[in-house]
């Protein structure tokens, strides 16, 4: 028995979206870092020089990861557009 055409169409859409799903999955790390910094800065005990410097390091790491992901995403988009 053949799968319903709608099922095949949905699977094809998922295959095309896979690179973008990968990008969203990779954003989980930087988003978690930002949440951690936000929570730390809301804590009055963490607002000393060490805590603020540590938050800055985390923000720089998150920024670096997002920049790297942006470059990878742009490359994937150009690859996908090139196939069309």
C-alpha positions as protocol buffer text, in pm:
chain_id: "A"
residue {
  index: 1
  type: UNK
  ca { x: 0 y: 0 z: 0 }
}
residue {
  index: 2
  type: UNK
  ca { x: 138 y: 340 z: -101 }
}
residue {
  index: 3
  type: UNK
  ca { x: 151 y: 624 z: 150 }
}
residue {
  index: 4
  type: UNK
  ca { x: -102 y: 898 z: 106 }
}
residue {
  index: 5
  type: UNK
  ca { x: 30 y: 1180 z: -123 }
}
residue {
  index: 6
  type: UNK
  ca { x: -13 y: 1429 z: 160 }
}
residue {
  index: 7
  type: UNK
  ca { x: 223 y: 1223 z: 377 }
}
residue {
  index: 8
  type: UNK
  ca { x: 486 y: 1222 z: 101 }
}
residue {
  index: 9
  type: UNK
  ca { x: 444 y: 1597 z: 58 }
}
residue {
  index: 10
  type: UNK
  ca { x: 486 y: 1659 z: 433 }
}
residue {
  index: 11
  type: UNK
  ca { x: 798 y: 1442 z: 442 }
}
residue {
  index: 12
  type: UNK
  ca { x: 944 y: 1637 z: 150 }
}
residue {
  index: 13
  type: UNK
  ca { x: 875 y: 1962 z: 335 }
}
residue {
  index: 14
  type: UNK
  ca { x: 1047 y: 1829 z: 648 }
}
residue {
  index: 15
  type: UNK
  ca { x: 1351 y: 1725 z: 444 }
}
residue {
  index: 16
  type: UNK
  ca { x: 1373 y: 2074 z: 294 }
}
residue {
  index: 17
  type: UNK
  ca { x: 1336 y: 2235 z: 636 }
}
residue {
  index: 18
  type: UNK
  ca { x: 1599 y: 2016 z: 803 }
}
residue {
  index: 19
  type: UNK
  ca { x: 1886 y: 2268 z: 771 }
}
residue {
  index: 20
  type: UNK
  ca { x: 1668 y: 2536 z: 929 }
}
residue {
  index: 21
  type: UNK
  ca { x: 1559 y: 2304 z: 1209 }
}
residue {
  index: 22
  type: UNK
  ca { x: 1928 y: 2238 z: 1277 }
}
residue {
  index: 23
  type: UNK
  ca { x: 1986 y: 2614 z: 1308 }
}
residue {
  index: 24
  type: UNK
  ca { x: 1704 y: 2649 z: 1559 }
}
residue {
  index: 25
  type: UNK
  ca { x: 1842 y: 2357 z: 1760 }
}
residue {
  index: 26
  type: UNK
  ca { x: 2185 y: 2520 z: 1770 }
}
residue {
  index: 27
  type: UNK
  ca { x: 2035 y: 2841 z: 1909 }
}
residue {
  index: 28
  type: UNK
  ca { x: 1935 y: 2657 z: 2228 }
}
residue {
  index: 29
  type: UNK
  ca { x: 2285 y: 2699 z: 2376 }
}
residue {
  index: 30
  type: UNK
  ca { x: 2312 y: 3078 z: 2336 }
}
residue {
  index: 31
  type: UNK
  ca { x: 1950 y: 3122 z: 2450 }
}
residue {
  index: 32
  type: UNK
  ca { x: 2026 y: 2923 z: 2766 }
}
residue {
  index: 33
  type: UNK
  ca { x: 2333 y: 3140 z: 2825 }
}
residue {
  index: 34
  type: UNK
  ca { x: 2124 y: 3456 z: 2797 }
}
residue {
  index: 35
  type: UNK
  ca { x: 1870 y: 3319 z: 3043 }
}
residue {
  index: 36
  type: UNK
  ca { x: 2149 y: 3237 z: 3288 }
}
residue {
  index: 37
  type: UNK
  ca { x: 2291 y: 3589 z: 3264 }
}
residue {
  index: 38
  type: UNK
  ca { x: 1946 y: 3742 z: 3305 }
}
residue {
  index: 39
  type: UNK
  ca { x: 1881 y: 3538 z: 3619 }
}
residue {
  index: 40
  type: UNK
  ca { x: 2226 y: 3616 z: 3759 }
}
residue {
  index: 41
  type: UNK
  ca { x: 2188 y: 3988 z: 3706 }
}
residue {
  index: 42
  type: UNK
  ca { x: 1852 y: 3984 z: 3882 }
}
residue {
  index: 43
  type: UNK
  ca { x: 2021 y: 3833 z: 4188 }
}
residue {
  index: 44
  type: UNK
  ca { x: 2153 y: 4116 z: 4408 }
}
residue {
  index: 45
  type: UNK
  ca { x: 2422 y: 3885 z: 4550 }
}
residue {
  index: 46
  type: UNK
  ca { x: 2566 y: 3829 z: 4202 }
}
residue {
  index: 47
  type: UNK
  ca { x: 2604 y: 4197 z: 4122 }
}
residue {
  index: 48
  type: UNK
  ca { x: 2960 y: 4220 z: 4246 }
}
residue {
  index: 49
  type: UNK
  ca { x: 3255 y: 4275 z: 4014 }
}
residue {
  index: 50
  type: UNK
  ca { x: 3327 y: 3904 z: 3975 }
}
residue {
  index: 51
  type: UNK
  ca { x: 2964 y: 3821 z: 3896 }
}
residue {
  index: 52
  type: UNK
  ca { x: 2936 y: 4096 z: 3638 }
}
residue {
  index: 53
  type: UNK
  ca { x: 3264 y: 3993 z: 3472 }
}
residue {
  index: 54
  type: UNK
  ca { x: 3148 y: 3635 z: 3460 }
}
residue {
  index: 55
  type: UNK
  ca { x: 2820 y: 3745 z: 3300 }
}
residue {
  index: 56
  type: UNK
  ca { x: 3017 y: 3945 z: 3044 }
}
residue {
  index: 57
  type: UNK
  ca { x: 3224 y: 3636 z: 2955 }
}
residue {
  index: 58
  type: UNK
  ca { x: 2906 y: 3435 z: 2909 }
}
residue {
  index: 59
  type: UNK
  ca { x: 2754 y: 3706 z: 2688 }
}
residue {
  index: 60
  type: UNK
  ca { x: 3070 y: 3719 z: 2475 }
}
residue {
  index: 61
  type: UNK
  ca { x: 3061 y: 3341 z: 2436 }
}
residue {
  index: 62
  type: UNK
  ca { x: 2693 y: 3351 z: 2338 }
}
residue {
  index: 63
  type: UNK
  ca { x: 2763 y: 3630 z: 2088 }
}
residue {
  index: 64
  type: UNK
  ca { x: 3050 y: 3434 z: 1933 }
}
residue {
  index: 65
  type: UNK
  ca { x: 2830 y: 3126 z: 1898 }
}
residue {
  index: 66
  type: UNK
  ca { x: 2550 y: 3325 z: 1736 }
}
residue {
  index: 67
  type: UNK
  ca { x: 2794 y: 3492 z: 1492 }
}
residue {
  index: 68
  type: UNK
  ca { x: 2935 y: 3153 z: 1394 }
}
residue {
  index: 69
  type: UNK
  ca { x: 2584 y: 3015 z: 1351 }
}
residue {
  index: 70
  type: UNK
  ca { x: 2486 y: 3316 z: 1140 }
}
residue {
  index: 71
  type: UNK
  ca { x: 2776 y: 3248 z: 901 }
}
residue {
  index: 72
  type: UNK
  ca { x: 2686 y: 2878 z: 881 }
}
residue {
  index: 73
  type: UNK
  ca { x: 2321 y: 2965 z: 820 }
}
residue {
  index: 74
  type: UNK
  ca { x: 2406 y: 3209 z: 542 }
}
residue {
  index: 75
  type: UNK
  ca { x: 2617 y: 2939 z: 376 }
}
residue {
  index: 76
  type: UNK
  ca { x: 2329 y: 2689 z: 404 }
}
residue {
  index: 77
  type: UNK
  ca { x: 2082 y: 2940 z: 259 }
}
residue {
  index: 78
  type: UNK
  ca { x: 2311 y: 3006 z: -38 }
}
residue {
  index: 79
  type: UNK
  ca { x: 2348 y: 2631 z: -87 }
}
residue {
  index: 80
  type: UNK
  ca { x: 1970 y: 2579 z: -79 }
}
residue {
  index: 81
  type: UNK
  ca { x: 1904 y: 2873 z: -312 }
}
residue {
  index: 82
  type: UNK
  ca { x: 2170 y: 2742 z: -549 }
}
residue {
  index: 83
  type: UNK
  ca { x: 1979 y: 2413 z: -579 }
}
residue {
  index: 84
  type: UNK
  ca { x: 1655 y: 2588 z: -678 }
}
